[in-house]
PDB file of C-alpha atoms in Angstrom:
ATOM      1  CA  MET A   1      23.192 -24.040 -51.811  1.00 54.00           C
ATOM      2  CA  ALA A   2      22.080 -24.427 -48.229  1.00 74.00           C
ATOM      3  CA  MET A   3      23.266 -26.840 -45.573  1.00 83.00           C
ATOM      4  CA  ALA A   4      21.285 -28.695 -42.926  1.00 89.00           C
ATOM      5  CA  ALA A   5      22.004 -27.792 -39.323  1.00 91.00           C
ATOM      6  CA  SER A   6      22.727 -31.446 -38.519  1.00 92.00           C
ATOM      7  CA  GLU A   7      25.337 -31.549 -41.291  1.00 92.00           C
ATOM      8  CA  ILE A   8      27.152 -28.519 -39.867  1.00 93.00           C
ATOM      9  CA  GLU A   9      27.012 -30.012 -36.395  1.00 94.00           C
ATOM     10  CA  ASP A  10      28.400 -33.376 -37.586  1.00 95.00           C
ATOM     11  CA  LEU A  11      31.300 -31.731 -39.443  1.00 95.00           C
ATOM     12  CA  ILE A  12      32.309 -29.641 -36.431  1.00 96.00           C
ATOM     13  CA  ARG A  13      32.071 -32.653 -34.106  1.00 95.00           C
ATOM     14  CA  ALA A  14      34.124 -34.767 -36.508  1.00 95.00           C
ATOM     15  CA  GLY A  15      36.826 -32.104 -36.734  1.00 95.00           C
ATOM     16  CA  ILE A  16      36.887 -31.109 -33.072  1.00 95.00           C
ATOM     17  CA  PRO A  17      36.541 -34.094 -30.744  1.00 88.00           C
ATOM     18  CA  ASP A  18      34.734 -33.400 -27.450  1.00 93.00           C
ATOM     19  CA  ALA A  19      33.119 -30.251 -28.883  1.00 95.00           C
ATOM     20  CA  ARG A  20      29.715 -29.224 -27.635  1.00 96.00           C
ATOM     21  CA  VAL A  21      27.866 -27.708 -30.590  1.00 96.00           C
ATOM     22  CA  GLU A  22      24.643 -25.712 -30.621  1.00 96.00           C
ATOM     23  CA  ILE A  23      23.269 -24.650 -33.991  1.00 94.00           C
ATOM     24  CA  THR A  24      20.495 -22.085 -34.357  1.00 93.00           C
ATOM     25  CA  ASP A  25      18.777 -21.514 -37.696  1.00 91.00           C
ATOM     26  CA  LEU A  26      18.508 -17.719 -37.585  1.00 88.00           C
ATOM     27  CA  ALA A  27      16.229 -17.074 -40.520  1.00 84.00           C
ATOM     28  CA  GLY A  28      14.537 -20.449 -40.938  1.00 82.00           C
ATOM     29  CA  ASP A  29      15.887 -20.641 -44.472  1.00 80.00           C
ATOM     30  CA  GLY A  30      18.641 -23.212 -43.942  1.00 78.00           C
ATOM     31  CA  ASP A  31      21.186 -20.581 -44.953  1.00 80.00           C
ATOM     32  CA  HIS A  32      21.755 -18.297 -41.963  1.00 86.00           C
ATOM     33  CA  TYR A  33      22.968 -20.052 -38.842  1.00 91.00           C
ATOM     34  CA  ALA A  34      24.495 -19.244 -35.513  1.00 93.00           C
ATOM     35  CA  ALA A  35      26.842 -21.826 -34.027  1.00 95.00           C
ATOM     36  CA  ARG A  36      28.138 -21.953 -30.487  1.00 96.00           C
ATOM     37  CA  VAL A  37      31.061 -24.309 -30.087  1.00 97.00           C
ATOM     38  CA  VAL A  38      32.499 -25.184 -26.681  1.00 97.00           C
ATOM     39  CA  ALA A  39      35.603 -27.344 -26.774  1.00 96.00           C
ATOM     40  CA  PRO A  40      38.405 -28.233 -24.332  1.00 95.00           C
ATOM     41  CA  MET A  41      41.039 -27.651 -27.060  1.00 94.00           C
ATOM     42  CA  PHE A  42      40.075 -23.942 -27.136  1.00 95.00           C
ATOM     43  CA  LYS A  43      41.570 -23.411 -23.690  1.00 94.00           C
ATOM     44  CA  GLY A  44      44.337 -20.819 -23.918  1.00 92.00           C
ATOM     45  CA  MET A  45      43.848 -20.473 -27.689  1.00 92.00           C
ATOM     46  CA  PRO A  46      43.376 -16.997 -29.180  1.00 90.00           C
ATOM     47  CA  ARG A  47      39.857 -16.428 -30.485  1.00 91.00           C
ATOM     48  CA  VAL A  48      41.060 -16.144 -34.073  1.00 93.00           C
ATOM     49  CA  ARG A  49      42.603 -19.641 -33.824  1.00 94.00           C
ATOM     50  CA  GLN A  50      39.409 -21.014 -32.232  1.00 95.00           C
ATOM     51  CA  HIS A  51      37.353 -19.771 -35.164  1.00 94.00           C
ATOM     52  CA  GLN A  52      39.959 -21.054 -37.624  1.00 94.00           C
ATOM     53  CA  ALA A  53      39.702 -24.508 -36.034  1.00 95.00           C
ATOM     54  CA  VAL A  54      35.933 -24.506 -36.642  1.00 95.00           C
ATOM     55  CA  TYR A  55      36.389 -23.283 -40.224  1.00 93.00           C
ATOM     56  CA  ALA A  56      38.964 -26.041 -40.779  1.00 93.00           C
ATOM     57  CA  ALA A  57      36.448 -28.597 -39.518  1.00 95.00           C
ATOM     58  CA  LEU A  58      33.945 -27.236 -42.022  1.00 93.00           C
ATOM     59  CA  GLY A  59      36.494 -28.034 -44.724  1.00 90.00           C
ATOM     60  CA  GLY A  60      36.230 -25.024 -46.993  1.00 85.00           C
ATOM     61  CA  ARG A  61      32.433 -24.773 -46.922  1.00 89.00           C
ATOM     62  CA  MET A  62      32.507 -21.562 -44.895  1.00 88.00           C
ATOM     63  CA  GLY A  63      32.168 -18.576 -47.170  1.00 81.00           C
ATOM     64  CA  GLY A  64      31.091 -20.926 -49.965  1.00 82.00           C
ATOM     65  CA  VAL A  65      28.055 -23.182 -49.572  1.00 83.00           C
ATOM     66  CA  LEU A  66      27.777 -21.888 -46.045  1.00 84.00           C
ATOM     67  CA  HIS A  67      27.305 -18.193 -46.564  1.00 76.00           C
ATOM     68  CA  ALA A  68      26.366 -16.943 -43.145  1.00 80.00           C
ATOM     69  CA  LEU A  69      27.471 -18.616 -39.957  1.00 88.00           C
ATOM     70  CA  GLN A  70      27.577 -16.433 -36.890  1.00 90.00           C
ATOM     71  CA  LEU A  71      30.186 -18.123 -34.740  1.00 93.00           C
ATOM     72  CA  THR A  72      30.816 -18.042 -31.006  1.00 93.00           C
ATOM     73  CA  THR A  73      33.554 -20.187 -29.494  1.00 94.00           C
ATOM     74  CA  GLU A  74      34.752 -20.803 -25.981  1.00 92.00           C
ATOM     75  CA  ALA A  75      36.532 -23.256 -23.759  1.00 93.00           C
ATOM     76  CA  PRO A  76      34.376 -25.066 -21.218  1.00 92.00           C
ATOM     77  CA  ALA A  77      34.249 -23.541 -17.752  1.00 84.00           C
ATOM     78  CA  GLU A  78      36.466 -25.218 -15.169  1.00 66.00           C
ATOM     79  CA  GLU A  79      34.741 -28.000 -13.281  1.00 54.00           C
TER      80      GLU A  79
ATOM     81  CA  MET B   1      47.027 -17.314 -56.359  1.00 54.00           C
ATOM     82  CA  THR B   2      49.803 -15.045 -57.537  1.00 67.00           C
ATOM     83  CA  ASP B   3      52.593 -13.731 -55.328  1.00 85.00           C
ATOM     84  CA  ASP B   4      51.816 -10.375 -56.823  1.00 92.00           C
ATOM     85  CA  VAL B   5      48.415 -10.269 -55.102  1.00 93.00           C
ATOM     86  CA  GLN B   6      49.890 -11.495 -51.801  1.00 95.00           C
ATOM     87  CA  ASN B   7      52.567  -8.778 -52.006  1.00 95.00           C
ATOM     88  CA  ARG B   8      49.938  -6.159 -52.734  1.00 95.00           C
ATOM     89  CA  ILE B   9      47.878  -7.250 -49.714  1.00 96.00           C
ATOM     90  CA  GLN B  10      51.000  -7.225 -47.513  1.00 97.00           C
ATOM     91  CA  GLY B  11      51.703  -3.668 -48.716  1.00 96.00           C
ATOM     92  CA  LEU B  12      48.174  -2.555 -47.801  1.00 96.00           C
ATOM     93  CA  VAL B  13      48.390  -4.193 -44.377  1.00 97.00           C
ATOM     94  CA  ASP B  14      51.794  -2.604 -43.703  1.00 97.00           C
ATOM     95  CA  ALA B  15      50.734   0.856 -44.858  1.00 97.00           C
ATOM     96  CA  ASN B  16      47.531   1.168 -42.799  1.00 97.00           C
ATOM     97  CA  PRO B  17      47.519   0.914 -38.983  1.00 96.00           C
ATOM     98  CA  VAL B  18      43.834  -0.041 -38.940  1.00 97.00           C
ATOM     99  CA  LEU B  19      42.614  -1.687 -42.122  1.00 98.00           C
ATOM    100  CA  LEU B  20      39.274  -3.341 -42.843  1.00 98.00           C
ATOM    101  CA  PHE B  21      38.824  -5.586 -45.847  1.00 98.00           C
ATOM    102  CA  MET B  22      35.103  -5.344 -46.543  1.00 98.00           C
ATOM    103  CA  LYS B  23      32.330  -5.606 -49.106  1.00 97.00           C
ATOM    104  CA  GLY B  24      31.368  -2.114 -50.213  1.00 97.00           C
ATOM    105  CA  SER B  25      32.459   1.173 -48.676  1.00 97.00           C
ATOM    106  CA  PRO B  26      32.068   2.498 -45.117  1.00 97.00           C
ATOM    107  CA  LEU B  27      29.186   4.685 -46.318  1.00 96.00           C
ATOM    108  CA  PHE B  28      27.601   1.914 -48.377  1.00 96.00           C
ATOM    109  CA  PRO B  29      28.468  -1.497 -46.959  1.00 96.00           C
ATOM    110  CA  GLN B  30      27.243  -4.247 -49.294  1.00 95.00           C
ATOM    111  CA  CYS B  31      26.764  -6.941 -46.665  1.00 92.00           C
ATOM    112  CA  GLY B  32      25.424  -7.123 -43.127  1.00 91.00           C
ATOM    113  CA  PHE B  33      28.676  -8.426 -41.683  1.00 93.00           C
ATOM    114  CA  SER B  34      30.684  -5.576 -43.227  1.00 96.00           C
ATOM    115  CA  SER B  35      28.079  -3.116 -42.010  1.00 97.00           C
ATOM    116  CA  ARG B  36      28.447  -4.478 -38.485  1.00 96.00           C
ATOM    117  CA  ALA B  37      32.243  -4.172 -38.643  1.00 97.00           C
ATOM    118  CA  ILE B  38      31.978  -0.535 -39.734  1.00 98.00           C
ATOM    119  CA  ALA B  39      29.504   0.234 -36.942  1.00 97.00           C
ATOM    120  CA  ILE B  40      31.948  -1.178 -34.376  1.00 97.00           C
ATOM    121  CA  LEU B  41      34.896   0.850 -35.695  1.00 97.00           C
ATOM    122  CA  ASN B  42      32.747   3.987 -35.796  1.00 96.00           C
ATOM    123  CA  HIS B  43      31.594   3.412 -32.216  1.00 95.00           C
ATOM    124  CA  LEU B  44      35.211   3.108 -31.148  1.00 95.00           C
ATOM    125  CA  GLY B  45      35.957   6.383 -32.931  1.00 94.00           C
ATOM    126  CA  VAL B  46      39.100   4.985 -34.483  1.00 94.00           C
ATOM    127  CA  GLU B  47      40.537   6.158 -37.780  1.00 94.00           C
ATOM    128  CA  PHE B  48      40.699   3.364 -40.309  1.00 96.00           C
ATOM    129  CA  GLU B  49      41.148   2.603 -43.971  1.00 97.00           C
ATOM    130  CA  SER B  50      39.066   0.117 -45.889  1.00 98.00           C
ATOM    131  CA  VAL B  51      39.506  -2.000 -48.989  1.00 97.00           C
ATOM    132  CA  ASP B  52      36.408  -2.871 -51.009  1.00 97.00           C
ATOM    133  CA  VAL B  53      37.043  -6.462 -52.110  1.00 97.00           C
ATOM    134  CA  LEU B  54      34.100  -6.263 -54.533  1.00 96.00           C
ATOM    135  CA  GLN B  55      36.195  -3.840 -56.600  1.00 96.00           C
ATOM    136  CA  ASP B  56      39.149  -6.230 -56.785  1.00 93.00           C
ATOM    137  CA  GLN B  57      38.628  -9.938 -57.449  1.00 92.00           C
ATOM    138  CA  GLY B  58      42.334 -10.626 -56.898  1.00 93.00           C
ATOM    139  CA  VAL B  59      42.238  -9.244 -53.381  1.00 94.00           C
ATOM    140  CA  ARG B  60      38.818 -10.797 -52.758  1.00 93.00           C
ATOM    141  CA  GLN B  61      40.238 -14.305 -53.247  1.00 91.00           C
ATOM    142  CA  GLY B  62      43.796 -13.504 -52.166  1.00 95.00           C
ATOM    143  CA  ILE B  63      42.887 -12.170 -48.740  1.00 95.00           C
ATOM    144  CA  LYS B  64      41.318 -15.513 -47.792  1.00 92.00           C
ATOM    145  CA  ALA B  65      44.641 -17.295 -48.305  1.00 92.00           C
ATOM    146  CA  PHE B  66      46.632 -14.398 -46.853  1.00 95.00           C
ATOM    147  CA  SER B  67      44.750 -14.561 -43.538  1.00 95.00           C
ATOM    148  CA  ASP B  68      43.741 -18.231 -43.662  1.00 91.00           C
ATOM    149  CA  TRP B  69      40.223 -16.932 -43.113  1.00 93.00           C
ATOM    150  CA  PRO B  70      37.288 -17.791 -45.385  1.00 91.00           C
ATOM    151  CA  THR B  71      35.043 -14.757 -45.062  1.00 92.00           C
ATOM    152  CA  ILE B  72      34.938 -10.960 -45.421  1.00 94.00           C
ATOM    153  CA  PRO B  73      35.156  -8.586 -43.489  1.00 96.00           C
ATOM    154  CA  GLN B  74      38.617  -8.974 -42.003  1.00 97.00           C
ATOM    155  CA  LEU B  75      40.238  -6.529 -39.619  1.00 98.00           C
ATOM    156  CA  TYR B  76      43.959  -5.856 -39.412  1.00 98.00           C
ATOM    157  CA  VAL B  77      45.538  -3.706 -36.686  1.00 97.00           C
ATOM    158  CA  LYS B  78      49.209  -2.790 -37.042  1.00 96.00           C
ATOM    159  CA  GLY B  79      49.780  -5.690 -39.390  1.00 95.00           C
ATOM    160  CA  GLU B  80      48.110  -8.237 -37.116  1.00 94.00           C
ATOM    161  CA  PHE B  81      44.997 -10.124 -38.195  1.00 96.00           C
ATOM    162  CA  VAL B  82      42.335  -9.610 -35.532  1.00 96.00           C
ATOM    163  CA  GLY B  83      39.408 -11.516 -37.029  1.00 95.00           C
ATOM    164  CA  GLY B  84      36.038 -11.208 -38.716  1.00 95.00           C
ATOM    165  CA  SER B  85      32.870  -9.453 -37.591  1.00 94.00           C
ATOM    166  CA  ASP B  86      31.874 -12.050 -34.956  1.00 93.00           C
ATOM    167  CA  ILE B  87      35.238 -11.720 -33.233  1.00 94.00           C
ATOM    168  CA  MET B  88      35.087  -7.928 -33.561  1.00 96.00           C
ATOM    169  CA  MET B  89      31.649  -7.924 -31.897  1.00 94.00           C
ATOM    170  CA  GLU B  90      32.736 -10.213 -29.053  1.00 91.00           C
ATOM    171  CA  MET B  91      35.881  -8.144 -28.486  1.00 93.00           C
ATOM    172  CA  TYR B  92      33.965  -4.876 -28.718  1.00 95.00           C
ATOM    173  CA  GLU B  93      31.396  -5.966 -26.141  1.00 94.00           C
ATOM    174  CA  SER B  94      34.053  -7.186 -23.712  1.00 92.00           C
ATOM    175  CA  GLY B  95      36.184  -4.065 -24.140  1.00 94.00           C
ATOM    176  CA  GLU B  96      39.053  -6.125 -25.596  1.00 93.00           C
ATOM    177  CA  LEU B  97      38.985  -4.353 -28.946  1.00 95.00           C
ATOM    178  CA  ALA B  98      39.358  -0.868 -27.421  1.00 94.00           C
ATOM    179  CA  GLN B  99      42.158  -2.286 -25.263  1.00 94.00           C
ATOM    180  CA  LEU B 100      43.898  -3.853 -28.265  1.00 94.00           C
ATOM    181  CA  LEU B 101      43.755  -0.560 -30.175  1.00 95.00           C
ATOM    182  CA  ALA B 102      45.117   1.318 -27.159  1.00 94.00           C
ATOM    183  CA  ASP B 103      47.891  -1.269 -26.675  1.00 94.00           C
ATOM    184  CA  LYS B 104      48.850  -0.926 -30.331  1.00 93.00           C
ATOM    185  CA  GLY B 105      49.001   2.841 -29.991  1.00 92.00           C
ATOM    186  CA  VAL B 106      46.068   3.491 -32.289  1.00 90.00           C
ATOM    187  CA  ALA B 107      44.352   6.491 -30.766  1.00 71.00           C
ATOM    188  CA  ALA B 108      40.583   6.632 -30.583  1.00 65.00           C
ATOM    189  CA  GLN B 109      38.996  10.045 -30.913  1.00 59.00           C
ATOM    190  CA  GLY B 110      36.749  10.601 -27.924  1.00 50.00           C
TER     191      GLY B 110
END
């Protein structure tokens, strides 16, 4: 069961306010995505926790309906 | 989720300094993400043990709760959850993973 890129983006934005989200459909099959998430809340957070925050926003879909999401997270660069 | 499975996973994590929960074996990874994790560990020349979650449905589901992490592979170093293959790749490329292994006293061979 595939997910639309816009759906993934909306879920992440809803779960992580102020997040900048870029989704790339890697295989063009609606099933293999890369997501880059830049959010102020990631500042000073270990990478594992950053990824967990995104997975939490996806509400259990990761590893289930969303099989393959290549994830990159970071805090925004200082202004 | 039984405590029995959680205890078994804790035992595995405690007993192995570098432990990869994966799909398949190091010689025959059954998924691209597991394959990538193995390639990283091999490049680092570190000794590690692996658990094939496809051979154990209890561990396959239990490890997700144990780590609060929804996907396989999962890397543990000295009892600490490091992350999945994306984190391993980022940390490998930045040199953080080699540093972490050195800090934890896990010797790389050459």
